[in-house]
Coordinates of C-alpha atoms and ligand atoms in Angstrom, one line a residue:
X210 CA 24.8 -10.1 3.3
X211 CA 23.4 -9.2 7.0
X212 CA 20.3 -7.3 6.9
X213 CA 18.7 -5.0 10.0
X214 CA 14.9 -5.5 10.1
X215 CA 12.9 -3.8 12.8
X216 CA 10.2 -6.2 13.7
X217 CA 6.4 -4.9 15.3
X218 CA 4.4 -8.4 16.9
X219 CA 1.5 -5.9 16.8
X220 CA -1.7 -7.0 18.5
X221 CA -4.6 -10.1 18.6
X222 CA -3.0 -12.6 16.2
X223 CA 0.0 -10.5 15.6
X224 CA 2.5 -11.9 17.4
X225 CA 1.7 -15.7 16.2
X226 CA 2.3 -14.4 12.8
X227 CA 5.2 -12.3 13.2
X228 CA 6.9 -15.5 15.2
X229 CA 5.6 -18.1 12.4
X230 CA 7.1 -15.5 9.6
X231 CA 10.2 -15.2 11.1
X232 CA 10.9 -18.5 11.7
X233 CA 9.8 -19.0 8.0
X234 CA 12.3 -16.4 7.0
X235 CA 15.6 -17.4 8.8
X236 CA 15.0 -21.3 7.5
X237 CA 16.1 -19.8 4.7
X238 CA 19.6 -18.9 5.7
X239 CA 19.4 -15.4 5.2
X240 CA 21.2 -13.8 7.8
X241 CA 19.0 -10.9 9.6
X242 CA 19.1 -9.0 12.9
X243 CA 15.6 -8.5 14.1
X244 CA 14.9 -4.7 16.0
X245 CA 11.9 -5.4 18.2
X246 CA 10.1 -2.2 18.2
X247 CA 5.8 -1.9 19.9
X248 CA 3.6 0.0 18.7
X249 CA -0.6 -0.4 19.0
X250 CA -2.1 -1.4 22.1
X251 CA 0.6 -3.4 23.2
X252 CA 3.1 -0.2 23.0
X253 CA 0.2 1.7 24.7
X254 CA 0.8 -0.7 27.6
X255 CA 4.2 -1.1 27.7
X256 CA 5.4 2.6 26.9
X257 CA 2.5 4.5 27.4
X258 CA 1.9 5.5 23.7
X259 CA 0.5 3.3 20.8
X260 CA 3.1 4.9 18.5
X261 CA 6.7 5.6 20.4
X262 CA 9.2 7.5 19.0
X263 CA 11.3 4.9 19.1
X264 CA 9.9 2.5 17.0
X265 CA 9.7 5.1 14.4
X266 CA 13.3 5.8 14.5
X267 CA 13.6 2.0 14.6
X268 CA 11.7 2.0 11.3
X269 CA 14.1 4.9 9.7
X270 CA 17.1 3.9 10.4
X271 CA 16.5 -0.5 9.3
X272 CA 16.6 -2.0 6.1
X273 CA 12.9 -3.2 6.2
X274 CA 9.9 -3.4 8.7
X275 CA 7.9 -6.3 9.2
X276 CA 4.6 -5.6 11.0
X277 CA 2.0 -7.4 13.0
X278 CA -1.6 -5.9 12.8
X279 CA -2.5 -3.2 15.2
X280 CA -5.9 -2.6 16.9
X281 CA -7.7 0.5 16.9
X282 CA -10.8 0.8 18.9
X283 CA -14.0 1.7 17.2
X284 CA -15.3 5.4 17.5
X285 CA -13.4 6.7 20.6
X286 CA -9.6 6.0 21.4
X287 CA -5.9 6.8 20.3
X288 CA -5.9 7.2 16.2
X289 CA -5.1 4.2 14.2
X290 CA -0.9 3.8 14.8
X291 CA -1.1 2.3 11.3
X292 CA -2.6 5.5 9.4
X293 CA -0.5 7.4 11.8
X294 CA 3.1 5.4 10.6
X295 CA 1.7 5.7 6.9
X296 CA 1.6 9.6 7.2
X297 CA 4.3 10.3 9.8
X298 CA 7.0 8.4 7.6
X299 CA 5.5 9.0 4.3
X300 CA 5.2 6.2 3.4
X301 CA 2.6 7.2 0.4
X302 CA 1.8 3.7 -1.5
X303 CA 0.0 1.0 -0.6
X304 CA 0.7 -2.3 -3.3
X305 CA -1.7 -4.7 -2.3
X306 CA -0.9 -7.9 -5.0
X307 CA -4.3 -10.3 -5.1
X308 CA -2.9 -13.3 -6.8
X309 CA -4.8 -16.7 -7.4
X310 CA -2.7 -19.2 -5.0
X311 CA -2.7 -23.0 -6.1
X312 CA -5.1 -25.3 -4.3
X313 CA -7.1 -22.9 -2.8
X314 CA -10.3 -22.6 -4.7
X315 CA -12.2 -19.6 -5.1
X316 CA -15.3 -18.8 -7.7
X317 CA -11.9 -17.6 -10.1
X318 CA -9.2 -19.0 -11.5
X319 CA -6.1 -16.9 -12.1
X320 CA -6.6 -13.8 -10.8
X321 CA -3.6 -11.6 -11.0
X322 CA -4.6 -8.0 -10.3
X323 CA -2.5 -4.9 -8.1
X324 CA -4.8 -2.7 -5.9
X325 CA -2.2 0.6 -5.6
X326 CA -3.9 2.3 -2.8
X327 CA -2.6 6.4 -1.6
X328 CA -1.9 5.9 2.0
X329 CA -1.2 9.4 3.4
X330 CA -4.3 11.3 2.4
X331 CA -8.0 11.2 1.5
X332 CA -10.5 10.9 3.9
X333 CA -7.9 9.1 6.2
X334 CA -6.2 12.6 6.7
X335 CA -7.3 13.2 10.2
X336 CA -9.5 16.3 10.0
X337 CA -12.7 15.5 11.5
X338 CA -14.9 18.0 13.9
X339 CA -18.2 18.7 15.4
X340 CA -19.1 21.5 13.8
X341 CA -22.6 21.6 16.0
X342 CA -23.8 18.8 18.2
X343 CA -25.0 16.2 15.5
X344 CA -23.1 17.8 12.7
X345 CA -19.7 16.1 12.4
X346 CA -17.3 17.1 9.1
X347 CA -14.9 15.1 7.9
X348 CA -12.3 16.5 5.5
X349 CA -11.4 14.4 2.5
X350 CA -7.8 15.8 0.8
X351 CA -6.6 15.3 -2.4
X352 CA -3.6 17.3 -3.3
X353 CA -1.8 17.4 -6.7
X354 CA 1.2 16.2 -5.2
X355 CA 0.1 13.1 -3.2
X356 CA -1.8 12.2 -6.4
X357 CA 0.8 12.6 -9.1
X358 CA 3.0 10.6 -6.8
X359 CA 0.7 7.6 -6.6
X360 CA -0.2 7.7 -9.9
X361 CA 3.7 7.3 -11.1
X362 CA 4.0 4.5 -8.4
X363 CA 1.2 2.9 -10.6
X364 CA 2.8 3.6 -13.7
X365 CA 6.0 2.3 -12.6
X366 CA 4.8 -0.9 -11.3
X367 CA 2.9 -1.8 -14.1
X368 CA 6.3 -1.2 -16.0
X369 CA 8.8 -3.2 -13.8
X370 CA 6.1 -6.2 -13.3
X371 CA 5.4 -6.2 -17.3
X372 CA 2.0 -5.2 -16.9
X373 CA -0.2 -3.7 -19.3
X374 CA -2.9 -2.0 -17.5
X375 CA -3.5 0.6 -15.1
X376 CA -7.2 1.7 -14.2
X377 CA -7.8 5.0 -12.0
X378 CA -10.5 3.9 -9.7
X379 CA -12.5 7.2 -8.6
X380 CA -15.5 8.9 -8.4
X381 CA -15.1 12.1 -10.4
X382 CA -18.6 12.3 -11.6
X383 CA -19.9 13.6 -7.7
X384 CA -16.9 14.3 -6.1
X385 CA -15.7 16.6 -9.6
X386 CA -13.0 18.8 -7.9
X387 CA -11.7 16.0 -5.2
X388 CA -11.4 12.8 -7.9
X389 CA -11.7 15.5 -10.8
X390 CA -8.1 16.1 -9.8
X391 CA -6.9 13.1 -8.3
X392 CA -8.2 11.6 -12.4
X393 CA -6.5 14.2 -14.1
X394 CA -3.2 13.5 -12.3
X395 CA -3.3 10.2 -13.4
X396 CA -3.6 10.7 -17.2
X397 CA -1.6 13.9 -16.8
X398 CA 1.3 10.6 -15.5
X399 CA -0.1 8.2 -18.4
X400 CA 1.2 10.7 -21.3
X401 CA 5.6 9.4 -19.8
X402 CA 4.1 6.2 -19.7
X403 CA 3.0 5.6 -23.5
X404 CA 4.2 1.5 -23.0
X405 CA 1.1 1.3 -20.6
X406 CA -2.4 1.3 -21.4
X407 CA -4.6 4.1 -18.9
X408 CA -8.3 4.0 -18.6
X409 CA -10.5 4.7 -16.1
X410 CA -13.5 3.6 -14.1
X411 CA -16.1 4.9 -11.6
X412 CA -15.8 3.1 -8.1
X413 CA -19.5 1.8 -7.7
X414 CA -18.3 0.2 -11.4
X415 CA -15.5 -1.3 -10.5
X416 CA -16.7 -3.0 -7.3
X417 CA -19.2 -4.8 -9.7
X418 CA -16.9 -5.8 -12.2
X419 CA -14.5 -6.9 -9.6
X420 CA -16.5 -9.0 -8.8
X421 CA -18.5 -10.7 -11.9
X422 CA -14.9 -10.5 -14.2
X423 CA -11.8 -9.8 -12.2
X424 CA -9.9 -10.2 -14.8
X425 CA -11.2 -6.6 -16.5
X426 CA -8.2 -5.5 -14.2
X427 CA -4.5 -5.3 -14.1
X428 CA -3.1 -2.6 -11.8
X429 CA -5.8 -0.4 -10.2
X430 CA -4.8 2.7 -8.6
X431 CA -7.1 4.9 -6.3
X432 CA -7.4 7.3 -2.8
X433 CA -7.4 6.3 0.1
X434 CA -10.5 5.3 1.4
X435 CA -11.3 3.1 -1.9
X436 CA -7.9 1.4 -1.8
X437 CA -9.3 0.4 1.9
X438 CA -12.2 -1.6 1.2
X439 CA -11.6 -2.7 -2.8
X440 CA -8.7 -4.5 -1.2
X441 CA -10.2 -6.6 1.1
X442 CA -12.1 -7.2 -1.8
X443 CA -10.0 -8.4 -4.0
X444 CA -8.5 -10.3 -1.4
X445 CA -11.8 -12.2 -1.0
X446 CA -11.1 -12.9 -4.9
X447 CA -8.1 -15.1 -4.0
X448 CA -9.1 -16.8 -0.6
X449 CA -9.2 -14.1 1.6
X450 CA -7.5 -12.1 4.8
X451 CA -5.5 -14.7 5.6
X452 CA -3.6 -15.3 2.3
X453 CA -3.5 -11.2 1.0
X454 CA 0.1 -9.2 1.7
X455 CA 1.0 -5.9 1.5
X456 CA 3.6 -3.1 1.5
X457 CA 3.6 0.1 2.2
X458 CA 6.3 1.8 0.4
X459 CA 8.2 5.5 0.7
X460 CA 11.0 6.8 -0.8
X461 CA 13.7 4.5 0.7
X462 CA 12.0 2.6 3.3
X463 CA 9.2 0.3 3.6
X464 CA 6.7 -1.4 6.0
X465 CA 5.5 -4.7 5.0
X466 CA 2.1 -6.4 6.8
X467 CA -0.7 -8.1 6.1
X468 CA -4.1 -7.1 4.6
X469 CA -5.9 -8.1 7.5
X470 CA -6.3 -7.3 11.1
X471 CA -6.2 -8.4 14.7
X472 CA -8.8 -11.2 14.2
X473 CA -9.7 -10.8 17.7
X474 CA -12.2 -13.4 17.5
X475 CA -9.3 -16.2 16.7
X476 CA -6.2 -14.7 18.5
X477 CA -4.6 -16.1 21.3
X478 CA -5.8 -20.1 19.6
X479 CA -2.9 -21.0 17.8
X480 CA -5.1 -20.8 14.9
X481 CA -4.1 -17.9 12.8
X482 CA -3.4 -18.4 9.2
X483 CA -0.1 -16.7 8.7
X484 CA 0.2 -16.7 4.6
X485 CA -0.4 -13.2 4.5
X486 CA 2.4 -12.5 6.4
X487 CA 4.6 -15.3 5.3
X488 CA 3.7 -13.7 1.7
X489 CA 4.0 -10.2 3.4
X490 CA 8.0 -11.8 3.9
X491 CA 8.2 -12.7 0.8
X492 CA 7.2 -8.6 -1.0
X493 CA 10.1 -7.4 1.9
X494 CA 12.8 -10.0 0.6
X495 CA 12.2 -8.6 -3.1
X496 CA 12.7 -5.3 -2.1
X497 CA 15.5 -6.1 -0.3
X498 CA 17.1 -8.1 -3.6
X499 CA 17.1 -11.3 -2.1
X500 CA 15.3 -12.8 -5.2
X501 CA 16.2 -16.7 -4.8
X502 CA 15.3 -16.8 -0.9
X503 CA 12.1 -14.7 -1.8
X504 CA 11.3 -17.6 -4.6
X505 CA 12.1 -20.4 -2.6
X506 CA 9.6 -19.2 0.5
X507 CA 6.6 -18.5 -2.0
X508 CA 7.5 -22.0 -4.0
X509 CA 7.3 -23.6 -0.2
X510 CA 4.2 -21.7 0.6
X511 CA 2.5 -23.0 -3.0
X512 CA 3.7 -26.6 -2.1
X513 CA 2.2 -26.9 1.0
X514 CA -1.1 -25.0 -0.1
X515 CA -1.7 -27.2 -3.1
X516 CA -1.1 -31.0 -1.2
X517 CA -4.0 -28.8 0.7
X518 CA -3.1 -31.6 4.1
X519 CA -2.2 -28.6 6.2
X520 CA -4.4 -26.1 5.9
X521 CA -5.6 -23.3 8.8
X522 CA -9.1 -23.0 9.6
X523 CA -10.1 -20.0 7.6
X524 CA -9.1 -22.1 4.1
X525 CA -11.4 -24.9 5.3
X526 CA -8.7 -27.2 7.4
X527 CA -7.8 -28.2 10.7
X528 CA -4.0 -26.9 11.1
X529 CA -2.7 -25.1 13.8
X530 CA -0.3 -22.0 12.8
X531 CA 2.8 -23.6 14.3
X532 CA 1.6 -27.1 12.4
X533 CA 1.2 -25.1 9.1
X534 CA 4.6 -23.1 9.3
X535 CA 6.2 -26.5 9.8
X536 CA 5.4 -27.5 7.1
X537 CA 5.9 -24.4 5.1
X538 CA 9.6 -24.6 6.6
X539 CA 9.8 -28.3 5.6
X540 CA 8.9 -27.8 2.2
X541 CA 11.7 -25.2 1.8
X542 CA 13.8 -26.4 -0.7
X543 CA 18.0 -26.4 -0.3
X544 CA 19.8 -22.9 -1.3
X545 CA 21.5 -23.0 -4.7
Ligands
LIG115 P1 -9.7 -8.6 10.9 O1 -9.0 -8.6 9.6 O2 -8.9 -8.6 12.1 O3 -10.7 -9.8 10.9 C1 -11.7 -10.0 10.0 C2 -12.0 -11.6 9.9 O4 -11.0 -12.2 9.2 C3 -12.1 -12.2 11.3 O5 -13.1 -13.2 11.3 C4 -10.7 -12.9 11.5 O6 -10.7 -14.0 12.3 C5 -10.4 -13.2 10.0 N1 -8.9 -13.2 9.8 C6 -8.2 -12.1 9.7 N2 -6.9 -12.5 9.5 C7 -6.8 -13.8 9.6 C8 -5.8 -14.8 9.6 N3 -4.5 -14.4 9.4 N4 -6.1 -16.1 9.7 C9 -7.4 -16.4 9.9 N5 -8.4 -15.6 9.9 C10 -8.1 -14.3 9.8 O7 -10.7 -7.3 10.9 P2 -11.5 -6.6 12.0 O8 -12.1 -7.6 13.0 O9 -12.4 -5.6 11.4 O10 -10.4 -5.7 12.8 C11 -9.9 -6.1 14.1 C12 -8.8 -5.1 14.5 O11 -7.8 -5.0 13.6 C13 -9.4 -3.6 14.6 O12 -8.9 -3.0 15.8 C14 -8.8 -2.9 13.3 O13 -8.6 -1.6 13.5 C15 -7.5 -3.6 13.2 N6 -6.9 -3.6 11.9 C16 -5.6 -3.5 11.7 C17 -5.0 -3.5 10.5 C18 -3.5 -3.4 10.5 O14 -2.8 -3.3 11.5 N7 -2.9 -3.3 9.3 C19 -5.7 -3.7 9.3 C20 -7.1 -3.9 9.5 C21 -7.7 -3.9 10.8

């Protein structure tokens, strides 16, 4: 089977990652035509818009999207094209795995938790004004629907992963009409799901627990805004940025990317760790069906990670990107 992917280089160290996972992907026979579509500063340059229409029609009408990080300036400039593709395409679930990989070491041992973050709402929604000169609102949504739909995302998850546990993260006890609803959604979803365990817990809480007993956790499902920062979190829990995937999933389609962002401070060095990607690969191949090529790349990726002889900078080695993906590729075992 062929497969149409739209591919996004993206910015900083995006395009060295988006290269070293393709390459990673094709070694594995798989027979894909890549859609180059911009979008971030690079589409700002090339087309005159961070976001073009074109690369979201590019998105709709592939099987997949694989995406290199996109930079958004600090405080003034275009919005973020990455919130922007989250809302304009719906796609309303973030699933942001934080696994325990062998051989890298971190303060814990097997970790195995799901952040499930909402992606088109929250405080992320875009509504911010002066209301006088040094008065600024920001307009933090929660609708029934948004929630309900995130919270069966959850749910389902848990299910098809054999899972146990899912946790609303909020903070219902200040923000009582905002989380109030967003909590009640969730066990409103529990009561279909009586295989799952539901509890709950505050967000200051569960930021400290995260990270004195990770393994409290199972699948965690929150807004927006929480889903952003207990994330990178939890990828700090398993060896950070450079290892931590992600998709973000609507009703049909799906973008997959890495946690992280344009490391600006590394790009353009060769020395990019591209795991998160790789791994990011790996979430799209599932999704796709293509179990045994997904299984073979993530066995490859463990390989190579536990002999710990090629490693990238940012898990304490010396290893260029192209140097690591080599070997990621080389340690590719044959296709049944
Ligand atoms: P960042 O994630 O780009 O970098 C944070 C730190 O992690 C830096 O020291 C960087 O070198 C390191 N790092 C990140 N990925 C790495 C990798 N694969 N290998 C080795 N080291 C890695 O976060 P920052 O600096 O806050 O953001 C930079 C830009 O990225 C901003 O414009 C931001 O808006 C954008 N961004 C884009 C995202 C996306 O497109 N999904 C997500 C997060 C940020």
């Amino acid at each position: 089977m062929s497969y149409s992917i739209t591919l996004i280089p993206g910015d900083g160290i995006g395009p060295e990652i988006v290269d070293a996972t393709r390459q990673v992907l094709e070694a594995t026979g798989i027979e894909i035509e890549w859609l180059e579509a911009s979008a971030g500063l690079s589409a700002l340059e090339s087309h005159g818009d961070p976001l073009p229409e074109s690369t979201l029609e590019a998105v709709k009408s592939t099987d997949a999207t694989l995406k290199g990080p996109t930079a958004t300036a600090k405080g003034t400039g275009f919005r973020s094209v990455n919130v922007a593709m989250r809302q304009k395409l719906e796609l309303y679930a973030n699933y942001r795995p934080a696994r325990s990989l062998p051989g890298v070491k971190t303060r814990f041992e097997d970790v195995d938790l799901v952040v499930i973050r909402e992606n088109t709402e929250g405080l992320y929604s875009g509504l911010e004004h002066t209301v006088v000169p040094g008065v600024v609102e920001s307009l933090r949504v929660i609708t029934t629907k948004a929630s309900r739909r995130i919270a069966k995302f959850a749910f389902e998850t848990a299910r098809r992963q054999g899972r146990s546990r899912v946790t609303c993260v909020h903070k219902a006890n200040i923000l009582k009409l905002s989380d109030g609803l967003f909590l009640d959604c969730c066990h409103d979803i529990a009561k279909d799901f009586t295989d799952i365990e539901f509890d709950d817990c505050i967000v200051d809480a569960a930021a400290m627990k995260l990270v004195s007993n990770p393994h409290t956790f199972d699948v965690m499902v929150m807004e927006n805004l929480f889903g952003d920062i207990l994330s990178d979190l939890t990828s700090g829990l398993v060896g950070g940025l450079g290892v931590t995937p992600s998709a973000n999933v609507g009703d049909g389609m799906a973008i997959f990317e890495a946690v992280h962002g344009t490391a600006p401070d590394i790009a353009g060095q060769g020395l990019a760790n591209p795991t998160a990607l790789i791994l990011s690969g790996i979430l799209m191949l599932r999704f796709l069906g293509e179990k045994e090529a997904a299984d073979r790349i993530e066995q490859a990726v463990h390989t190579v990670l536990e002999a710990g002889q090629i490693r990238t900078g940012d898990l304490g080695g010396t290893s260029s990107t192209v140097q690591y993906t080599e070997a990621v590729i080389a340690a590719l075992g044959p296709a049944n």
